Coordinates of C-alpha atoms in Angstrom, one line a residue:
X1 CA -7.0 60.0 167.8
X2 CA -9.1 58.6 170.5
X3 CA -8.7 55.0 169.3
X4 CA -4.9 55.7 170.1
X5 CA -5.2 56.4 173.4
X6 CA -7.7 53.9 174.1
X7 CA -5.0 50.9 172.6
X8 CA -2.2 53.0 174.8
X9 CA -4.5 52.9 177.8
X10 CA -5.3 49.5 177.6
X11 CA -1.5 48.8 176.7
X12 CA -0.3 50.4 180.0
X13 CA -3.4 49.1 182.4
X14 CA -2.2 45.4 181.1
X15 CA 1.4 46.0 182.1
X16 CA 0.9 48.1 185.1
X17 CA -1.6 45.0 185.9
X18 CA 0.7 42.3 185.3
X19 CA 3.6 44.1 187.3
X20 CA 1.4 45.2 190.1
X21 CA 0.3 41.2 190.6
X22 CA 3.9 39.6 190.0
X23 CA 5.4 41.9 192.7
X24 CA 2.2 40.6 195.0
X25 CA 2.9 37.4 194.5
X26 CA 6.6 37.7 195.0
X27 CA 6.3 40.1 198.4
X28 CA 3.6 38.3 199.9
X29 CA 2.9 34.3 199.0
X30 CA -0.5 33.7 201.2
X31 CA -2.9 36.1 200.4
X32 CA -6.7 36.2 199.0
X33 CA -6.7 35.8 195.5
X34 CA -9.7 37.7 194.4
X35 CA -8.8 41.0 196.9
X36 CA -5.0 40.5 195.5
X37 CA -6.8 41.0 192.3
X38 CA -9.6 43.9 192.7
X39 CA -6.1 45.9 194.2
X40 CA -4.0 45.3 191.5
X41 CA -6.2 45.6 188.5
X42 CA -7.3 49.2 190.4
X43 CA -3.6 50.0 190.9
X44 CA -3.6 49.2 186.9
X45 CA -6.4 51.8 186.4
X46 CA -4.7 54.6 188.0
X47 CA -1.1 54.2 186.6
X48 CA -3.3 53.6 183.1
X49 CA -4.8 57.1 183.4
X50 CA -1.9 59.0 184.7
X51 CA 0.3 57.9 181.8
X52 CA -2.3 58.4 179.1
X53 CA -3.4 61.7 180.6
X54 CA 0.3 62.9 180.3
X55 CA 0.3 61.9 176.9
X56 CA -2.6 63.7 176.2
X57 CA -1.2 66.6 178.0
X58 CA 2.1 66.3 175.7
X59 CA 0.4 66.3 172.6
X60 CA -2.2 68.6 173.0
X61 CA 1.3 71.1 173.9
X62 CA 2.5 70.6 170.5

């Protein structure tokens, strides 16, 4: 069950990751590469751990 969540975490921190640096890019075109990056791949945590927390949440409900 764990190893679920783990693939799901790691599932939703590379999306929210990739989305979080495209829309960087696209907003902003001179910036500092490796600070662009430390944000986004935090901003990738977070959204990671909310979602699989409310998944967790949903199926412990059951």
């Amino acid at each position: 069950m764990r190893k679920k969540y783990l693939i799901n975490f790691l599932v939703y921190f590379t999306a929210a990751t990739a989305f979080s640096l495209i829309a960087h890019l696209t907003v902003e075109w001179e910036f500092e590469i490796k600070k662009a990056v430390v944000q986004n791949i935090f901003v990738g945590i977070v959204f990671s751990w909310i979602l699989t927390q409310s998944q967790v949440h949903k199926e412990n409900k059951k």
